[in-house]
């Protein structure tokens, strides 16, 4: 047989990698939403059309990152 728990933590290495990947994607999504929040606050009360387009692009990016993170979490085995 081949080694599939190199770090001897009781979890198969491929599952360890899936968990790490999911955590990384969640952090990336959280950062995207934090960046959006900051951009909204920086825009202030008056928003130009260019600023609105930038905010909408940041929102779309944050939503994309969130979906990628959700997909990664959903793909984790039930035992995790």
PDB file of N, CA and C in Angstrom:
ATOM      1  N   UNK A   1       0.827  -1.205   0.000  1.00  0.00           N
ATOM      2  CA  UNK A   1       0.000   0.000   0.000  1.00  0.00           C
ATOM      3  C   UNK A   1       0.870   1.268   0.000  1.00  0.00           C
ATOM      4  N   UNK A   2       0.292   2.335  -0.446  1.00  0.00           N
ATOM      5  CA  UNK A   2       1.002   3.610  -0.457  1.00  0.00           C
ATOM      6  C   UNK A   2       0.634   4.422   0.778  1.00  0.00           C
ATOM      7  N   UNK A   3       1.511   5.348   1.140  1.00  0.00           N
ATOM      8  CA  UNK A   3       1.270   6.222   2.292  1.00  0.00           C
ATOM      9  C   UNK A   3       0.242   7.279   1.875  1.00  0.00           C
ATOM     10  N   UNK A   4      -0.837   7.394   2.644  1.00  0.00           N
ATOM     11  CA  UNK A   4      -1.843   8.408   2.335  1.00  0.00           C
ATOM     12  C   UNK A   4      -2.179   9.280   3.545  1.00  0.00           C
ATOM     13  N   UNK A   5      -1.355   9.187   4.583  1.00  0.00           N
ATOM     14  CA  UNK A   5      -1.484  10.041   5.763  1.00  0.00           C
ATOM     15  C   UNK A   5      -0.074  10.388   6.245  1.00  0.00           C
ATOM     16  N   UNK A   6       0.651  11.126   5.403  1.00  0.00           N
ATOM     17  CA  UNK A   6       2.064  11.414   5.659  1.00  0.00           C
ATOM     18  C   UNK A   6       2.293  12.167   6.960  1.00  0.00           C
ATOM     19  N   UNK A   7       1.353  13.007   7.347  1.00  0.00           N
ATOM     20  CA  UNK A   7       1.545  13.787   8.580  1.00  0.00           C
ATOM     21  C   UNK A   7       0.972  13.082   9.809  1.00  0.00           C
ATOM     22  N   UNK A   8       0.430  11.882   9.623  1.00  0.00           N
ATOM     23  CA  UNK A   8      -0.039  11.045  10.721  1.00  0.00           C
ATOM     24  C   UNK A   8      -1.073  11.748  11.607  1.00  0.00           C
ATOM     25  N   UNK A   9      -1.989  12.496  10.968  1.00  0.00           N
ATOM     26  CA  UNK A   9      -3.005  13.202  11.744  1.00  0.00           C
ATOM     27  C   UNK A   9      -4.359  12.499  11.720  1.00  0.00           C
ATOM     28  N   UNK A  10      -4.410  11.347  11.098  1.00  0.00           N
ATOM     29  CA  UNK A  10      -5.652  10.585  11.066  1.00  0.00           C
ATOM     30  C   UNK A  10      -6.595  10.989   9.950  1.00  0.00           C
ATOM     31  N   UNK A  11      -6.142  11.897   9.090  1.00  0.00           N
ATOM     32  CA  UNK A  11      -6.949  12.354   7.956  1.00  0.00           C
ATOM     33  C   UNK A  11      -6.130  12.117   6.694  1.00  0.00           C
ATOM     34  N   UNK A  12      -6.764  11.542   5.685  1.00  0.00           N
ATOM     35  CA  UNK A  12      -6.060  11.273   4.432  1.00  0.00           C
ATOM     36  C   UNK A  12      -5.488  12.567   3.865  1.00  0.00           C
ATOM     37  N   UNK A  13      -4.324  12.474   3.269  1.00  0.00           N
ATOM     38  CA  UNK A  13      -3.635  13.650   2.747  1.00  0.00           C
ATOM     39  C   UNK A  13      -4.460  14.405   1.706  1.00  0.00           C
ATOM     40  N   UNK A  14      -5.206  13.683   0.868  1.00  0.00           N
ATOM     41  CA  UNK A  14      -6.020  14.377  -0.131  1.00  0.00           C
ATOM     42  C   UNK A  14      -7.134  15.180   0.526  1.00  0.00           C
ATOM     43  N   UNK A  15      -7.670  14.687   1.619  1.00  0.00           N
ATOM     44  CA  UNK A  15      -8.701  15.436   2.356  1.00  0.00           C
ATOM     45  C   UNK A  15      -8.063  16.633   3.051  1.00  0.00           C
ATOM     46  N   UNK A  16      -6.882  16.445   3.622  1.00  0.00           N
ATOM     47  CA  UNK A  16      -6.153  17.579   4.210  1.00  0.00           C
ATOM     48  C   UNK A  16      -5.984  18.695   3.182  1.00  0.00           C
ATOM     49  N   UNK A  17      -5.639  18.321   1.957  1.00  0.00           N
ATOM     50  CA  UNK A  17      -5.434  19.319   0.899  1.00  0.00           C
ATOM     51  C   UNK A  17      -6.750  19.997   0.531  1.00  0.00           C
ATOM     52  N   UNK A  18      -7.838  19.236   0.487  1.00  0.00           N
ATOM     53  CA  UNK A  18      -9.156  19.822   0.205  1.00  0.00           C
ATOM     54  C   UNK A  18      -9.534  20.840   1.281  1.00  0.00           C
ATOM     55  N   UNK A  19      -9.280  20.507   2.533  1.00  0.00           N
ATOM     56  CA  UNK A  19      -9.599  21.410   3.644  1.00  0.00           C
ATOM     57  C   UNK A  19      -8.766  22.689   3.533  1.00  0.00           C
ATOM     58  N   UNK A  20      -7.480  22.521   3.257  1.00  0.00           N
ATOM     59  CA  UNK A  20      -6.607  23.691   3.117  1.00  0.00           C
ATOM     60  C   UNK A  20      -7.084  24.579   1.981  1.00  0.00           C
ATOM     61  N   UNK A  21      -7.412  23.959   0.859  1.00  0.00           N
ATOM     62  CA  UNK A  21      -7.896  24.714  -0.297  1.00  0.00           C
ATOM     63  C   UNK A  21      -9.180  25.468   0.052  1.00  0.00           C
ATOM     64  N   UNK A  22     -10.111  24.811   0.727  1.00  0.00           N
ATOM     65  CA  UNK A  22     -11.369  25.459   1.103  1.00  0.00           C
ATOM     66  C   UNK A  22     -11.110  26.636   2.042  1.00  0.00           C
ATOM     67  N   UNK A  23     -10.227  26.449   3.019  1.00  0.00           N
ATOM     68  CA  UNK A  23      -9.899  27.541   3.943  1.00  0.00           C
ATOM     69  C   UNK A  23      -9.293  28.727   3.197  1.00  0.00           C
ATOM     70  N   UNK A  24      -8.389  28.433   2.256  1.00  0.00           N
ATOM     71  CA  UNK A  24      -7.764  29.501   1.472  1.00  0.00           C
ATOM     72  C   UNK A  24      -8.804  30.271   0.666  1.00  0.00           C
ATOM     73  N   UNK A  25      -9.747  29.550   0.069  1.00  0.00           N
ATOM     74  CA  UNK A  25     -10.783  30.206  -0.725  1.00  0.00           C
ATOM     75  C   UNK A  25     -11.730  31.031   0.150  1.00  0.00           C
ATOM     76  N   UNK A  26     -12.039  30.550   1.339  1.00  0.00           N
ATOM     77  CA  UNK A  26     -12.878  31.314   2.264  1.00  0.00           C
ATOM     78  C   UNK A  26     -12.164  32.606   2.657  1.00  0.00           C
ATOM     79  N   UNK A  27     -10.887  32.509   2.959  1.00  0.00           N
ATOM     80  CA  UNK A  27     -10.119  33.714   3.319  1.00  0.00           C
ATOM     81  C   UNK A  27     -10.077  34.698   2.156  1.00  0.00           C
ATOM     82  N   UNK A  28      -9.927  34.186   0.941  1.00  0.00           N
ATOM     83  CA  UNK A  28      -9.895  35.042  -0.241  1.00  0.00           C
ATOM     84  C   UNK A  28     -11.245  35.746  -0.422  1.00  0.00           C
ATOM     85  N   UNK A  29     -12.334  35.031  -0.207  1.00  0.00           N
ATOM     86  CA  UNK A  29     -13.670  35.635  -0.319  1.00  0.00           C
ATOM     87  C   UNK A  29     -13.879  36.684   0.763  1.00  0.00           C
ATOM     88  N   UNK A  30     -13.466  36.372   1.982  1.00  0.00           N
ATOM     89  CA  UNK A  30     -13.597  37.350   3.068  1.00  0.00           C
ATOM     90  C   UNK A  30     -12.811  38.616   2.755  1.00  0.00           C
ATOM     91  N   UNK A  31     -11.627  38.469   2.184  1.00  0.00           N
ATOM     92  CA  UNK A  31     -10.808  39.631   1.824  1.00  0.00           C
ATOM     93  C   UNK A  31     -11.473  40.437   0.707  1.00  0.00           C
ATOM     94  N   UNK A  32     -12.084  39.749  -0.242  1.00  0.00           N
ATOM     95  CA  UNK A  32     -12.764  40.447  -1.337  1.00  0.00           C
ATOM     96  C   UNK A  32     -13.916  41.289  -0.795  1.00  0.00           C
ATOM     97  N   UNK A  33     -14.669  40.748   0.170  1.00  0.00           N
ATOM     98  CA  UNK A  33     -15.762  41.520   0.765  1.00  0.00           C
ATOM     99  C   UNK A  33     -15.224  42.661   1.628  1.00  0.00           C
ATOM    100  N   UNK A  34     -14.105  42.449   2.303  1.00  0.00           N
ATOM    101  CA  UNK A  34     -13.486  43.529   3.086  1.00  0.00           C
ATOM    102  C   UNK A  34     -13.013  44.643   2.162  1.00  0.00           C
ATOM    103  N   UNK A  35     -12.435  44.280   1.021  1.00  0.00           N
ATOM    104  CA  UNK A  35     -12.008  45.276   0.041  1.00  0.00           C
ATOM    105  C   UNK A  35     -13.208  46.055  -0.497  1.00  0.00           C
ATOM    106  N   UNK A  36     -14.305  45.365  -0.739  1.00  0.00           N
ATOM    107  CA  UNK A  36     -15.526  46.028  -1.201  1.00  0.00           C
ATOM    108  C   UNK A  36     -16.038  46.995  -0.145  1.00  0.00           C
ATOM    109  N   UNK A  37     -16.082  46.556   1.096  1.00  0.00           N
ATOM    110  CA  UNK A  37     -16.523  47.420   2.207  1.00  0.00           C
ATOM    111  C   UNK A  37     -15.691  48.697   2.270  1.00  0.00           C
ATOM    112  N   UNK A  38     -14.387  48.531   2.174  1.00  0.00           N
ATOM    113  CA  UNK A  38     -13.491  49.683   2.236  1.00  0.00           C
ATOM    114  C   UNK A  38     -13.745  50.627   1.061  1.00  0.00           C
ATOM    115  N   UNK A  39     -13.916  50.072  -0.112  1.00  0.00           N
ATOM    116  CA  UNK A  39     -14.166  50.889  -1.300  1.00  0.00           C
ATOM    117  C   UNK A  39     -15.469  51.662  -1.170  1.00  0.00           C
ATOM    118  N   UNK A  40     -16.486  51.041  -0.589  1.00  0.00           N
ATOM    119  CA  UNK A  40     -17.767  51.724  -0.376  1.00  0.00           C
ATOM    120  C   UNK A  40     -17.584  52.878   0.604  1.00  0.00           C
ATOM    121  N   UNK A  41     -16.883  52.624   1.690  1.00  0.00           N
ATOM    122  CA  UNK A  41     -16.644  53.680   2.676  1.00  0.00           C
ATOM    123  C   UNK A  41     -15.805  54.805   2.084  1.00  0.00           C
ATOM    124  N   UNK A  42     -14.794  54.447   1.288  1.00  0.00           N
ATOM    125  CA  UNK A  42     -13.928  55.447   0.666  1.00  0.00           C
ATOM    126  C   UNK A  42     -14.683  56.297  -0.352  1.00  0.00           C
ATOM    127  N   UNK A  43     -15.719  55.726  -0.968  1.00  0.00           N
ATOM    128  CA  UNK A  43     -16.480  56.459  -1.979  1.00  0.00           C
ATOM    129  C   UNK A  43     -17.257  57.618  -1.354  1.00  0.00           C
ATOM    130  N   UNK A  44     -17.643  57.466  -0.102  1.00  0.00           N
ATOM    131  CA  UNK A  44     -18.369  58.539   0.576  1.00  0.00           C
ATOM    132  C   UNK A  44     -19.819  58.632   0.130  1.00  0.00           C
ATOM    133  N   UNK A  45     -20.404  59.826   0.345  1.00  0.00           N
ATOM    134  CA  UNK A  45     -21.828  60.014   0.058  1.00  0.00           C
ATOM    135  C   UNK A  45     -22.108  60.253  -1.418  1.00  0.00           C
ATOM    136  N   UNK A  46     -21.146  60.809  -2.126  1.00  0.00           N
ATOM    137  CA  UNK A  46     -21.324  61.089  -3.550  1.00  0.00           C
ATOM    138  C   UNK A  46     -20.522  60.081  -4.356  1.00  0.00           C
ATOM    139  N   UNK A  47     -21.210  59.410  -5.273  1.00  0.00           N
ATOM    140  CA  UNK A  47     -20.575  58.361  -6.062  1.00  0.00           C
ATOM    141  C   UNK A  47     -20.691  58.721  -7.541  1.00  0.00           C
ATOM    142  N   UNK A  48     -19.563  58.762  -8.208  1.00  0.00           N
ATOM    143  CA  UNK A  48     -19.549  59.047  -9.642  1.00  0.00           C
ATOM    144  C   UNK A  48     -19.874  57.771 -10.418  1.00  0.00           C
ATOM    145  N   UNK A  49     -20.226  57.896 -11.682  1.00  0.00           N
ATOM    146  CA  UNK A  49     -20.481  56.693 -12.492  1.00  0.00           C
ATOM    147  C   UNK A  49     -19.270  55.755 -12.546  1.00  0.00           C
ATOM    148  N   UNK A  50     -18.068  56.330 -12.630  1.00  0.00           N
ATOM    149  CA  UNK A  50     -16.871  55.485 -12.645  1.00  0.00           C
ATOM    150  C   UNK A  50     -16.691  54.747 -11.323  1.00  0.00           C
ATOM    151  N   UNK A  51     -16.950  55.442 -10.213  1.00  0.00           N
ATOM    152  CA  UNK A  51     -16.847  54.792  -8.898  1.00  0.00           C
ATOM    153  C   UNK A  51     -17.879  53.689  -8.773  1.00  0.00           C
ATOM    154  N   UNK A  52     -19.095  53.938  -9.257  1.00  0.00           N
ATOM    155  CA  UNK A  52     -20.146  52.922  -9.207  1.00  0.00           C
ATOM    156  C   UNK A  52     -19.732  51.689 -10.005  1.00  0.00           C
ATOM    157  N   UNK A  53     -19.180  51.910 -11.176  1.00  0.00           N
ATOM    158  CA  UNK A  53     -18.722  50.774 -11.990  1.00  0.00           C
ATOM    159  C   UNK A  53     -17.639  49.991 -11.262  1.00  0.00           C
ATOM    160  N   UNK A  54     -16.724  50.699 -10.595  1.00  0.00           N
ATOM    161  CA  UNK A  54     -15.683  50.026  -9.828  1.00  0.00           C
ATOM    162  C   UNK A  54     -16.246  49.226  -8.667  1.00  0.00           C
ATOM    163  N   UNK A  55     -17.235  49.805  -7.988  1.00  0.00           N
ATOM    164  CA  UNK A  55     -17.867  49.104  -6.867  1.00  0.00           C
ATOM    165  C   UNK A  55     -18.618  47.866  -7.356  1.00  0.00           C
ATOM    166  N   UNK A  56     -19.297  48.001  -8.480  1.00  0.00           N
ATOM    167  CA  UNK A  56     -20.017  46.857  -9.036  1.00  0.00           C
ATOM    168  C   UNK A  56     -19.047  45.741  -9.446  1.00  0.00           C
ATOM    169  N   UNK A  57     -17.895  46.127  -9.977  1.00  0.00           N
ATOM    170  CA  UNK A  57     -16.884  45.128 -10.342  1.00  0.00           C
ATOM    171  C   UNK A  57     -16.347  44.426  -9.096  1.00  0.00           C
ATOM    172  N   UNK A  58     -16.113  45.199  -8.030  1.00  0.00           N
ATOM    173  CA  UNK A  58     -15.643  44.595  -6.778  1.00  0.00           C
ATOM    174  C   UNK A  58     -16.703  43.657  -6.196  1.00  0.00           C
ATOM    175  N   UNK A  59     -17.972  44.045  -6.299  1.00  0.00           N
ATOM    176  CA  UNK A  59     -19.054  43.186  -5.815  1.00  0.00           C
ATOM    177  C   UNK A  59     -19.095  41.885  -6.613  1.00  0.00           C
ATOM    178  N   UNK A  60     -18.996  41.990  -7.926  1.00  0.00           N
ATOM    179  CA  UNK A  60     -19.011  40.787  -8.765  1.00  0.00           C
ATOM    180  C   UNK A  60     -17.845  39.867  -8.416  1.00  0.00           C
ATOM    181  N   UNK A  61     -16.677  40.451  -8.189  1.00  0.00           N
ATOM    182  CA  UNK A  61     -15.498  39.654  -7.820  1.00  0.00           C
ATOM    183  C   UNK A  61     -15.708  38.980  -6.461  1.00  0.00           C
ATOM    184  N   UNK A  62     -16.248  39.708  -5.503  1.00  0.00           N
ATOM    185  CA  UNK A  62     -16.496  39.146  -4.171  1.00  0.00           C
ATOM    186  C   UNK A  62     -17.505  38.003  -4.257  1.00  0.00           C
ATOM    187  N   UNK A  63     -18.544  38.182  -5.054  1.00  0.00           N
ATOM    188  CA  UNK A  63     -19.547  37.127  -5.206  1.00  0.00           C
ATOM    189  C   UNK A  63     -18.943  35.894  -5.869  1.00  0.00           C
ATOM    190  N   UNK A  64     -18.064  36.105  -6.847  1.00  0.00           N
ATOM    191  CA  UNK A  64     -17.387  34.988  -7.521  1.00  0.00           C
ATOM    192  C   UNK A  64     -16.507  34.225  -6.530  1.00  0.00           C
ATOM    193  N   UNK A  65     -15.761  34.972  -5.718  1.00  0.00           N
ATOM    194  CA  UNK A  65     -14.893  34.347  -4.713  1.00  0.00           C
ATOM    195  C   UNK A  65     -15.716  33.583  -3.682  1.00  0.00           C
ATOM    196  N   UNK A  66     -16.836  34.170  -3.280  1.00  0.00           N
ATOM    197  CA  UNK A  66     -17.707  33.509  -2.303  1.00  0.00           C
ATOM    198  C   UNK A  66     -18.247  32.194  -2.865  1.00  0.00           C
ATOM    199  N   UNK A  67     -18.658  32.198  -4.124  1.00  0.00           N
ATOM    200  CA  UNK A  67     -19.192  30.974  -4.729  1.00  0.00           C
ATOM    201  C   UNK A  67     -18.119  29.899  -4.842  1.00  0.00           C
ATOM    202  N   UNK A  68     -16.901  30.302  -5.197  1.00  0.00           N
ATOM    203  CA  UNK A  68     -15.795  29.337  -5.275  1.00  0.00           C
ATOM    204  C   UNK A  68     -15.528  28.718  -3.906  1.00  0.00           C
ATOM    205  N   UNK A  69     -15.565  29.554  -2.873  1.00  0.00           N
ATOM    206  CA  UNK A  69     -15.353  29.051  -1.510  1.00  0.00           C
ATOM    207  C   UNK A  69     -16.482  28.109  -1.103  1.00  0.00           C
ATOM    208  N   UNK A  70     -17.712  28.495  -1.413  1.00  0.00           N
ATOM    209  CA  UNK A  70     -18.858  27.652  -1.055  1.00  0.00           C
ATOM    210  C   UNK A  70     -18.781  26.309  -1.765  1.00  0.00           C
ATOM    211  N   UNK A  71     -18.410  26.333  -3.046  1.00  0.00           N
ATOM    212  CA  UNK A  71     -18.274  25.080  -3.789  1.00  0.00           C
ATOM    213  C   UNK A  71     -17.213  24.176  -3.170  1.00  0.00           C
ATOM    214  N   UNK A  72     -16.091  24.778  -2.752  1.00  0.00           N
ATOM    215  CA  UNK A  72     -15.015  23.998  -2.125  1.00  0.00           C
ATOM    216  C   UNK A  72     -15.462  23.406  -0.796  1.00  0.00           C
ATOM    217  N   UNK A  73     -16.197  24.176  -0.017  1.00  0.00           N
ATOM    218  CA  UNK A  73     -16.702  23.673   1.274  1.00  0.00           C
ATOM    219  C   UNK A  73     -17.718  22.561   1.027  1.00  0.00           C
ATOM    220  N   UNK A  74     -18.605  22.760   0.070  1.00  0.00           N
ATOM    221  CA  UNK A  74     -19.615  21.741  -0.232  1.00  0.00           C
ATOM    222  C   UNK A  74     -18.983  20.432  -0.721  1.00  0.00           C
ATOM    223  N   UNK A  75     -17.816  20.520  -1.340  1.00  0.00           N
ATOM    224  CA  UNK A  75     -17.149  19.327  -1.876  1.00  0.00           C
ATOM    225  C   UNK A  75     -16.410  18.527  -0.796  1.00  0.00           C
ATOM    226  N   UNK A  76     -16.272  19.087   0.395  1.00  0.00           N
ATOM    227  CA  UNK A  76     -15.572  18.370   1.463  1.00  0.00           C
ATOM    228  C   UNK A  76     -16.376  17.143   1.884  1.00  0.00           C
ATOM    229  N   UNK A  77     -15.690  16.090   2.254  1.00  0.00           N
ATOM    230  CA  UNK A  77     -16.392  14.892   2.741  1.00  0.00           C
ATOM    231  C   UNK A  77     -17.172  15.222   4.027  1.00  0.00           C
ATOM    232  N   UNK A  78     -18.248  14.497   4.263  1.00  0.00           N
ATOM    233  CA  UNK A  78     -19.067  14.732   5.454  1.00  0.00           C
ATOM    234  C   UNK A  78     -18.299  14.500   6.745  1.00  0.00           C
ATOM    235  N   UNK A  79     -17.222  13.750   6.694  1.00  0.00           N
ATOM    236  CA  UNK A  79     -16.466  13.420   7.896  1.00  0.00           C
ATOM    237  C   UNK A  79     -15.569  14.553   8.369  1.00  0.00           C
ATOM    238  N   UNK A  80     -15.470  15.623   7.582  1.00  0.00           N
ATOM    239  CA  UNK A  80     -14.580  16.730   7.943  1.00  0.00           C
ATOM    240  C   UNK A  80     -15.331  17.739   8.777  1.00  0.00           C
TER     241      UNK A  80
END
